[in-house]
Amino acid sequence: MRKKALITGASRGIGAETAKILAGEGYDLFLVCRKSEKEIGHVKEEVEKMGKISCQTMLCDVSDPGQVETMIEQAGDVQVLINNAGISYVGLLTDMSVDQWSQVINTNLNSLFYLCRLIIPQMVRRKEGKIINVSSVWGNVGASMEVAYSASKGGVNSFTRALAKELAPSGIQVNGVAFGMIDTEMNRGFTKEELAALQEEIPADRIGSAIEAAQMIRQILHAPDYFTGQIVTMDGGWI
C-alpha cells in the first residue's frame, strides 16, 4: 500500500517542488492551497505524469478551522503531513492592523494546530507517521520589520519540539526546517537592490532554490526513526 502525503501551500514554490519529489518516490498526494486553483491544477498534471500515483487537490484556507476539518475528511488516511503554507507581512509593527496580525498568526501557526489535531489520531492508531513543519531562520533569531512573521515561525519551532515529545512514544516523528532566503513568491516583493544586499550577507553568495528546499524536506522524511523534535536550518551559512 502506497503512502499518502498531504502538503499545504502546494500550488507553487517549496510545496510544489516537494510534491514533485514525493511523486517521483511513489507517494500518493493530497495537495492544498488557498485560492490558486489553476496553479495547483498544473502541479497535479505534472506529478501525475511522473508515475502511477494518485493526486487529489483541494482549495482550503488553512487559517479557517472549519475549512480544515472538511479538507481532512476528504484527504482520508495520511502518513505524511507537510505544513508548508505561510504568508508574511513586511512593515513596522505599529503600522500593522489587528486583522493583519491575526491573519499571519492564523495562517502560519494556528493552521498547524488545526491540521495536526485532526490527523494525529489516525497516526497514533497506526503507530506511524511523519510531520514536517516549514519554518524560517527568522523564527530562530527574529527580523526587523517582520515581527508577526518572526513570532509565528518562532511558535512553529516551539510547537514542533513540544509535539515531537508528545508523539515520540507513538512512533511519530515531528521535525521542522528553518529556511533562509529561498527563491519563492514570498520573497519576490524585494527590489533587485534589496536582494543584492541580502545576497552579499549570505556566505554561499546566492539565494537558495525551491528545489533545494524540497530536497531538504525529502532528507528529513528519510531520516532515521530516532530523529525527531529537530529544527534543521538551511540558509547557506547566513544566520
PDB file of C-alpha atoms in Angstrom:
ATOM      1  CA  MET A   1       0.000   0.000   0.000  1.00  0.00           C
ATOM      2  CA  ARG A   2       1.427   3.379  -1.035  1.00  0.00           C
ATOM      3  CA  LYS A   3       1.768   6.159   1.491  1.00  0.00           C
ATOM      4  CA  LYS A   4      -0.043   9.456   1.102  1.00  0.00           C
ATOM      5  CA  ALA A   5       1.450  12.887   1.761  1.00  0.00           C
ATOM      6  CA  LEU A   6      -0.673  15.951   2.447  1.00  0.00           C
ATOM      7  CA  ILE A   7       1.103  19.177   1.517  1.00  0.00           C
ATOM      8  CA  THR A   8      -0.267  22.636   2.233  1.00  0.00           C
ATOM      9  CA  GLY A   9       0.780  25.642   0.171  1.00  0.00           C
ATOM     10  CA  ALA A  10       1.334  23.244  -2.710  1.00  0.00           C
ATOM     11  CA  SER A  11       0.474  25.417  -5.718  1.00  0.00           C
ATOM     12  CA  ARG A  12       3.977  26.856  -6.129  1.00  0.00           C
ATOM     13  CA  GLY A  13       7.430  27.175  -4.650  1.00  0.00           C
ATOM     14  CA  ILE A  14       8.586  24.780  -1.963  1.00  0.00           C
ATOM     15  CA  GLY A  15       5.252  22.980  -1.751  1.00  0.00           C
ATOM     16  CA  ALA A  16       5.039  22.301  -5.487  1.00  0.00           C
ATOM     17  CA  GLU A  17       8.652  21.120  -5.702  1.00  0.00           C
ATOM     18  CA  THR A  18       8.139  18.840  -2.695  1.00  0.00           C
ATOM     19  CA  ALA A  19       5.093  17.344  -4.392  1.00  0.00           C
ATOM     20  CA  LYS A  20       7.161  16.549  -7.479  1.00  0.00           C
ATOM     21  CA  ILE A  21       9.909  14.876  -5.468  1.00  0.00           C
ATOM     22  CA  LEU A  22       7.475  12.759  -3.464  1.00  0.00           C
ATOM     23  CA  ALA A  23       5.537  11.781  -6.579  1.00  0.00           C
ATOM     24  CA  GLY A  24       8.820  10.525  -8.018  1.00  0.00           C
ATOM     25  CA  GLU A  25       9.193   8.353  -4.924  1.00  0.00           C
ATOM     26  CA  GLY A  26       5.733   6.856  -5.358  1.00  0.00           C
ATOM     27  CA  TYR A  27       3.754   8.805  -2.789  1.00  0.00           C
ATOM     28  CA  ASP A  28       0.082   9.449  -3.399  1.00  0.00           C
ATOM     29  CA  LEU A  29      -0.584  13.142  -2.881  1.00  0.00           C
ATOM     30  CA  PHE A  30      -3.235  15.405  -1.430  1.00  0.00           C
ATOM     31  CA  LEU A  31      -2.307  18.950  -2.387  1.00  0.00           C
ATOM     32  CA  VAL A  32      -3.835  22.004  -0.781  1.00  0.00           C
ATOM     33  CA  CYS A  33      -3.735  25.729  -1.481  1.00  0.00           C
ATOM     34  CA  ARG A  34      -5.920  28.675  -0.550  1.00  0.00           C
ATOM     35  CA  LYS A  35      -7.079  30.027  -3.913  1.00  0.00           C
ATOM     36  CA  SER A  36      -4.627  29.225  -6.748  1.00  0.00           C
ATOM     37  CA  GLU A  37      -6.848  26.668  -8.457  1.00  0.00           C
ATOM     38  CA  LYS A  38      -5.178  26.983 -11.867  1.00  0.00           C
ATOM     39  CA  GLU A  39      -1.646  26.704 -10.491  1.00  0.00           C
ATOM     40  CA  ILE A  40      -2.343  23.696  -8.301  1.00  0.00           C
ATOM     41  CA  GLY A  41      -4.041  22.072 -11.271  1.00  0.00           C
ATOM     42  CA  HIS A  42      -0.796  22.412 -13.213  1.00  0.00           C
ATOM     43  CA  VAL A  43       1.120  20.768 -10.339  1.00  0.00           C
ATOM     44  CA  LYS A  44      -1.390  17.903 -10.339  1.00  0.00           C
ATOM     45  CA  GLU A  45      -0.941  17.368 -14.072  1.00  0.00           C
ATOM     46  CA  GLU A  46       2.836  17.374 -13.743  1.00  0.00           C
ATOM     47  CA  VAL A  47       3.052  14.899 -10.867  1.00  0.00           C
ATOM     48  CA  GLU A  48       0.562  12.516 -12.427  1.00  0.00           C
ATOM     49  CA  LYS A  49       2.834  12.258 -15.480  1.00  0.00           C
ATOM     50  CA  MET A  50       5.684  11.083 -13.260  1.00  0.00           C
ATOM     51  CA  GLY A  51       4.268   7.709 -12.342  1.00  0.00           C
ATOM     52  CA  LYS A  52       1.296   5.662 -11.254  1.00  0.00           C
ATOM     53  CA  ILE A  53       0.328   7.789  -8.293  1.00  0.00           C
ATOM     54  CA  SER A  54      -2.929   9.339  -7.169  1.00  0.00           C
ATOM     55  CA  CYS A  55      -3.097  13.111  -6.748  1.00  0.00           C
ATOM     56  CA  GLN A  56      -6.047  14.978  -5.296  1.00  0.00           C
ATOM     57  CA  THR A  57      -6.211  18.753  -4.937  1.00  0.00           C
ATOM     58  CA  MET A  58      -8.415  20.985  -2.843  1.00  0.00           C
ATOM     59  CA  LEU A  59      -8.793  24.672  -2.170  1.00  0.00           C
ATOM     60  CA  CYS A  60      -8.688  25.324   1.568  1.00  0.00           C
ATOM     61  CA  ASP A  61      -7.850  28.322   3.714  1.00  0.00           C
ATOM     62  CA  VAL A  62      -5.819  26.590   6.431  1.00  0.00           C
ATOM     63  CA  SER A  63      -6.363  29.572   8.740  1.00  0.00           C
ATOM     64  CA  ASP A  64     -10.043  28.554   8.937  1.00  0.00           C
ATOM     65  CA  PRO A  65     -10.611  25.538  11.236  1.00  0.00           C
ATOM     66  CA  GLY A  66     -13.941  24.735   9.605  1.00  0.00           C
ATOM     67  CA  GLN A  67     -12.406  24.514   6.146  1.00  0.00           C
ATOM     68  CA  VAL A  68      -9.547  22.408   7.524  1.00  0.00           C
ATOM     69  CA  GLU A  69     -11.995  19.932   9.068  1.00  0.00           C
ATOM     70  CA  THR A  70     -13.774  19.487   5.729  1.00  0.00           C
ATOM     71  CA  MET A  71     -10.451  19.112   3.950  1.00  0.00           C
ATOM     72  CA  ILE A  72      -9.149  16.427   6.326  1.00  0.00           C
ATOM     73  CA  GLU A  73     -12.345  14.440   5.848  1.00  0.00           C
ATOM     74  CA  GLN A  74     -11.678  14.473   2.094  1.00  0.00           C
ATOM     75  CA  ALA A  75      -7.999  13.556   2.493  1.00  0.00           C
ATOM     76  CA  GLY A  76      -8.595  10.269   4.299  1.00  0.00           C
ATOM     77  CA  ASP A  77      -5.570   8.329   5.544  1.00  0.00           C
ATOM     78  CA  VAL A  78      -2.416  10.442   5.585  1.00  0.00           C
ATOM     79  CA  GLN A  79       1.016   9.097   6.530  1.00  0.00           C
ATOM     80  CA  VAL A  80       2.992  12.290   5.902  1.00  0.00           C
ATOM     81  CA  LEU A  81       1.879  15.835   6.728  1.00  0.00           C
ATOM     82  CA  ILE A  82       3.919  18.754   5.431  1.00  0.00           C
ATOM     83  CA  ASN A  83       2.754  22.076   6.850  1.00  0.00           C
ATOM     84  CA  ASN A  84       4.170  24.474   4.276  1.00  0.00           C
ATOM     85  CA  ALA A  85       1.517  27.174   3.842  1.00  0.00           C
ATOM     86  CA  GLY A  86       2.659  30.564   5.018  1.00  0.00           C
ATOM     87  CA  ILE A  87       2.312  34.308   4.492  1.00  0.00           C
ATOM     88  CA  SER A  88       4.416  37.282   5.528  1.00  0.00           C
ATOM     89  CA  TYR A  89       3.964  40.931   6.404  1.00  0.00           C
ATOM     90  CA  VAL A  90       6.815  43.401   5.937  1.00  0.00           C
ATOM     91  CA  GLY A  91       6.457  46.715   7.725  1.00  0.00           C
ATOM     92  CA  LEU A  92       6.581  48.455  11.067  1.00  0.00           C
ATOM     93  CA  LEU A  93       4.686  46.719  13.851  1.00  0.00           C
ATOM     94  CA  THR A  94       2.910  49.985  14.658  1.00  0.00           C
ATOM     95  CA  ASP A  95       1.571  50.153  11.090  1.00  0.00           C
ATOM     96  CA  MET A  96       0.092  46.672  11.309  1.00  0.00           C
ATOM     97  CA  SER A  97      -3.632  46.241  11.934  1.00  0.00           C
ATOM     98  CA  VAL A  98      -5.076  43.676  14.326  1.00  0.00           C
ATOM     99  CA  ASP A  99      -6.587  41.827  11.359  1.00  0.00           C
ATOM    100  CA  GLN A 100      -3.212  41.674   9.583  1.00  0.00           C
ATOM    101  CA  TRP A 101      -1.535  40.342  12.718  1.00  0.00           C
ATOM    102  CA  SER A 102      -4.249  37.716  13.161  1.00  0.00           C
ATOM    103  CA  GLN A 103      -4.006  36.646   9.527  1.00  0.00           C
ATOM    104  CA  VAL A 104      -0.281  35.955   9.804  1.00  0.00           C
ATOM    105  CA  ILE A 105      -0.580  34.061  13.100  1.00  0.00           C
ATOM    106  CA  ASN A 106      -3.636  32.091  11.965  1.00  0.00           C
ATOM    107  CA  THR A 107      -2.064  31.051   8.664  1.00  0.00           C
ATOM    108  CA  ASN A 108       1.471  30.333   9.837  1.00  0.00           C
ATOM    109  CA  LEU A 109       0.918  28.934  13.334  1.00  0.00           C
ATOM    110  CA  ASN A 110      -2.707  28.201  14.183  1.00  0.00           C
ATOM    111  CA  SER A 111      -3.061  26.166  10.993  1.00  0.00           C
ATOM    112  CA  LEU A 112      -0.587  23.631  12.406  1.00  0.00           C
ATOM    113  CA  PHE A 113      -2.909  23.071  15.353  1.00  0.00           C
ATOM    114  CA  TYR A 114      -5.963  22.808  13.109  1.00  0.00           C
ATOM    115  CA  LEU A 115      -4.352  20.163  10.880  1.00  0.00           C
ATOM    116  CA  CYS A 116      -2.338  18.208  13.421  1.00  0.00           C
ATOM    117  CA  ARG A 117      -5.151  17.705  15.916  1.00  0.00           C
ATOM    118  CA  LEU A 118      -7.237  16.026  13.202  1.00  0.00           C
ATOM    119  CA  ILE A 119      -4.501  13.932  11.577  1.00  0.00           C
ATOM    120  CA  ILE A 120      -2.660  12.793  14.713  1.00  0.00           C
ATOM    121  CA  PRO A 121      -5.356  10.322  15.883  1.00  0.00           C
ATOM    122  CA  GLN A 122      -5.021   8.206  12.734  1.00  0.00           C
ATOM    123  CA  MET A 123      -1.215   8.291  13.020  1.00  0.00           C
ATOM    124  CA  VAL A 124      -1.408   7.190  16.660  1.00  0.00           C
ATOM    125  CA  ARG A 125      -3.680   4.276  15.717  1.00  0.00           C
ATOM    126  CA  ARG A 126      -1.102   3.123  13.142  1.00  0.00           C
ATOM    127  CA  LYS A 127       1.871   3.877  15.436  1.00  0.00           C
ATOM    128  CA  GLU A 128       3.445   5.574  12.425  1.00  0.00           C
ATOM    129  CA  GLY A 129       3.549   8.993  10.828  1.00  0.00           C
ATOM    130  CA  LYS A 130       5.758  11.922   9.896  1.00  0.00           C
ATOM    131  CA  ILE A 131       5.032  15.612  10.326  1.00  0.00           C
ATOM    132  CA  ILE A 132       7.310  18.279   8.879  1.00  0.00           C
ATOM    133  CA  ASN A 133       6.690  21.947   9.621  1.00  0.00           C
ATOM    134  CA  VAL A 134       8.246  24.552   7.334  1.00  0.00           C
ATOM    135  CA  SER A 135       9.755  27.367   9.383  1.00  0.00           C
ATOM    136  CA  SER A 136      12.221  30.190   8.838  1.00  0.00           C
ATOM    137  CA  VAL A 137      15.512  31.468  10.187  1.00  0.00           C
ATOM    138  CA  TRP A 138      13.501  34.450  11.420  1.00  0.00           C
ATOM    139  CA  GLY A 139      11.792  32.045  13.794  1.00  0.00           C
ATOM    140  CA  ASN A 140      15.254  31.410  15.254  1.00  0.00           C
ATOM    141  CA  VAL A 141      16.550  34.980  15.540  1.00  0.00           C
ATOM    142  CA  GLY A 142      13.775  37.403  14.568  1.00  0.00           C
ATOM    143  CA  ALA A 143      13.751  40.007  11.819  1.00  0.00           C
ATOM    144  CA  SER A 144      13.170  43.745  11.948  1.00  0.00           C
ATOM    145  CA  MET A 145      10.046  44.778  10.025  1.00  0.00           C
ATOM    146  CA  GLU A 146       8.779  41.179  10.188  1.00  0.00           C
ATOM    147  CA  VAL A 147       7.723  40.864  13.806  1.00  0.00           C
ATOM    148  CA  ALA A 148       4.497  38.949  13.177  1.00  0.00           C
ATOM    149  CA  TYR A 149       6.191  36.545  10.751  1.00  0.00           C
ATOM    150  CA  SER A 150       9.094  36.004  13.157  1.00  0.00           C
ATOM    151  CA  ALA A 151       6.721  35.423  16.071  1.00  0.00           C
ATOM    152  CA  SER A 152       4.669  32.929  14.070  1.00  0.00           C
ATOM    153  CA  LYS A 153       7.718  30.955  12.972  1.00  0.00           C
ATOM    154  CA  GLY A 154       9.188  31.016  16.481  1.00  0.00           C
ATOM    155  CA  GLY A 155       5.889  29.490  17.534  1.00  0.00           C
ATOM    156  CA  VAL A 156       6.214  26.875  14.798  1.00  0.00           C
ATOM    157  CA  ASN A 157       9.619  25.884  16.192  1.00  0.00           C
ATOM    158  CA  SER A 158       8.320  25.504  19.759  1.00  0.00           C
ATOM    159  CA  PHE A 159       5.185  23.724  18.529  1.00  0.00           C
ATOM    160  CA  THR A 160       7.391  21.261  16.642  1.00  0.00           C
ATOM    161  CA  ARG A 161       9.679  20.463  19.569  1.00  0.00           C
ATOM    162  CA  ALA A 162       6.823  20.057  22.037  1.00  0.00           C
ATOM    163  CA  LEU A 163       4.651  17.939  19.737  1.00  0.00           C
ATOM    164  CA  ALA A 164       7.613  15.682  18.936  1.00  0.00           C
ATOM    165  CA  LYS A 165       7.971  14.857  22.627  1.00  0.00           C
ATOM    166  CA  GLU A 166       4.249  14.180  22.888  1.00  0.00           C
ATOM    167  CA  LEU A 167       4.158  11.831  19.882  1.00  0.00           C
ATOM    168  CA  ALA A 168       7.526  10.057  20.116  1.00  0.00           C
ATOM    169  CA  PRO A 169       6.077   7.199  22.239  1.00  0.00           C
ATOM    170  CA  SER A 170       3.633   6.528  19.380  1.00  0.00           C
ATOM    171  CA  GLY A 171       6.403   6.230  16.777  1.00  0.00           C
ATOM    172  CA  ILE A 172       5.538   9.536  15.084  1.00  0.00           C
ATOM    173  CA  GLN A 173       8.332  11.867  14.007  1.00  0.00           C
ATOM    174  CA  VAL A 174       7.814  15.632  14.125  1.00  0.00           C
ATOM    175  CA  ASN A 175      10.509  17.896  12.730  1.00  0.00           C
ATOM    176  CA  GLY A 176      10.874  21.343  11.231  1.00  0.00           C
ATOM    177  CA  VAL A 177      13.120  23.044   8.732  1.00  0.00           C
ATOM    178  CA  ALA A 178      14.071  26.702   9.089  1.00  0.00           C
ATOM    179  CA  PHE A 179      14.856  28.079   5.660  1.00  0.00           C
ATOM    180  CA  GLY A 180      16.842  31.187   4.908  1.00  0.00           C
ATOM    181  CA  MET A 181      16.381  33.206   1.739  1.00  0.00           C
ATOM    182  CA  ILE A 182      14.698  30.931  -0.821  1.00  0.00           C
ATOM    183  CA  ASP A 183      13.602  31.994  -4.303  1.00  0.00           C
ATOM    184  CA  THR A 184       9.834  31.833  -3.775  1.00  0.00           C
ATOM    185  CA  GLU A 185       6.856  34.090  -4.391  1.00  0.00           C
ATOM    186  CA  MET A 186       7.043  35.342  -0.807  1.00  0.00           C
ATOM    187  CA  ASN A 187      10.468  36.901  -1.412  1.00  0.00           C
ATOM    188  CA  ARG A 188       9.751  38.401  -4.828  1.00  0.00           C
ATOM    189  CA  GLY A 189       8.488  41.623  -3.306  1.00  0.00           C
ATOM    190  CA  PHE A 190      12.061  42.720  -2.695  1.00  0.00           C
ATOM    191  CA  THR A 191      13.725  45.051  -5.181  1.00  0.00           C
ATOM    192  CA  LYS A 192      16.821  43.957  -7.100  1.00  0.00           C
ATOM    193  CA  GLU A 193      18.902  46.216  -4.877  1.00  0.00           C
ATOM    194  CA  GLU A 194      17.457  44.699  -1.706  1.00  0.00           C
ATOM    195  CA  LEU A 195      18.031  41.159  -2.979  1.00  0.00           C
ATOM    196  CA  ALA A 196      21.611  42.014  -3.936  1.00  0.00           C
ATOM    197  CA  ALA A 197      22.253  43.396  -0.461  1.00  0.00           C
ATOM    198  CA  LEU A 198      20.798  40.280   1.140  1.00  0.00           C
ATOM    199  CA  GLN A 199      22.858  38.022  -1.106  1.00  0.00           C
ATOM    200  CA  GLU A 200      26.046  39.784  -0.001  1.00  0.00           C
ATOM    201  CA  GLU A 201      25.281  38.739   3.572  1.00  0.00           C
ATOM    202  CA  ILE A 202      24.936  35.054   2.673  1.00  0.00           C
ATOM    203  CA  PRO A 203      28.244  33.120   2.784  1.00  0.00           C
ATOM    204  CA  ALA A 204      27.057  30.823  -0.011  1.00  0.00           C
ATOM    205  CA  ASP A 205      26.778  34.018  -2.122  1.00  0.00           C
ATOM    206  CA  ARG A 206      23.399  33.141  -3.558  1.00  0.00           C
ATOM    207  CA  ILE A 207      19.753  32.640  -2.785  1.00  0.00           C
ATOM    208  CA  GLY A 208      18.546  29.063  -2.346  1.00  0.00           C
ATOM    209  CA  SER A 209      16.144  27.412  -4.762  1.00  0.00           C
ATOM    210  CA  ALA A 210      12.751  25.892  -4.037  1.00  0.00           C
ATOM    211  CA  ILE A 211      14.078  22.604  -5.413  1.00  0.00           C
ATOM    212  CA  GLU A 212      16.868  22.596  -2.829  1.00  0.00           C
ATOM    213  CA  ALA A 213      14.334  23.309  -0.099  1.00  0.00           C
ATOM    214  CA  ALA A 214      12.208  20.376  -1.274  1.00  0.00           C
ATOM    215  CA  GLN A 215      15.274  18.144  -1.310  1.00  0.00           C
ATOM    216  CA  MET A 216      15.902  19.081   2.318  1.00  0.00           C
ATOM    217  CA  ILE A 217      12.347  18.114   3.222  1.00  0.00           C
ATOM    218  CA  ARG A 218      12.916  14.786   1.497  1.00  0.00           C
ATOM    219  CA  GLN A 219      16.085  14.230   3.526  1.00  0.00           C
ATOM    220  CA  ILE A 220      14.173  14.777   6.755  1.00  0.00           C
ATOM    221  CA  LEU A 221      11.492  12.330   5.637  1.00  0.00           C
ATOM    222  CA  HIS A 222      14.196   9.705   5.129  1.00  0.00           C
ATOM    223  CA  ALA A 223      15.935  10.380   8.444  1.00  0.00           C
ATOM    224  CA  PRO A 224      16.240   7.523  10.978  1.00  0.00           C
ATOM    225  CA  ASP A 225      13.277   6.960  13.283  1.00  0.00           C
ATOM    226  CA  TYR A 226      15.272   8.357  16.224  1.00  0.00           C
ATOM    227  CA  PHE A 227      15.435  11.752  14.518  1.00  0.00           C
ATOM    228  CA  THR A 228      12.595  13.806  15.942  1.00  0.00           C
ATOM    229  CA  GLY A 229      11.979  17.162  17.602  1.00  0.00           C
ATOM    230  CA  GLN A 230      14.600  18.914  15.493  1.00  0.00           C
ATOM    231  CA  ILE A 231      14.592  22.256  13.680  1.00  0.00           C
ATOM    232  CA  VAL A 232      17.047  21.896  10.800  1.00  0.00           C
ATOM    233  CA  THR A 233      18.409  25.179   9.462  1.00  0.00           C
ATOM    234  CA  MET A 234      19.164  25.558   5.741  1.00  0.00           C
ATOM    235  CA  ASP A 235      20.342  29.061   4.912  1.00  0.00           C
ATOM    236  CA  GLY A 236      23.646  28.944   3.039  1.00  0.00           C
ATOM    237  CA  GLY A 237      25.509  29.721   6.264  1.00  0.00           C
ATOM    238  CA  TRP A 238      23.664  33.027   6.637  1.00  0.00           C
ATOM    239  CA  ILE A 239      22.387  33.163  10.246  1.00  0.00           C
TER     240      ILE A 239
END
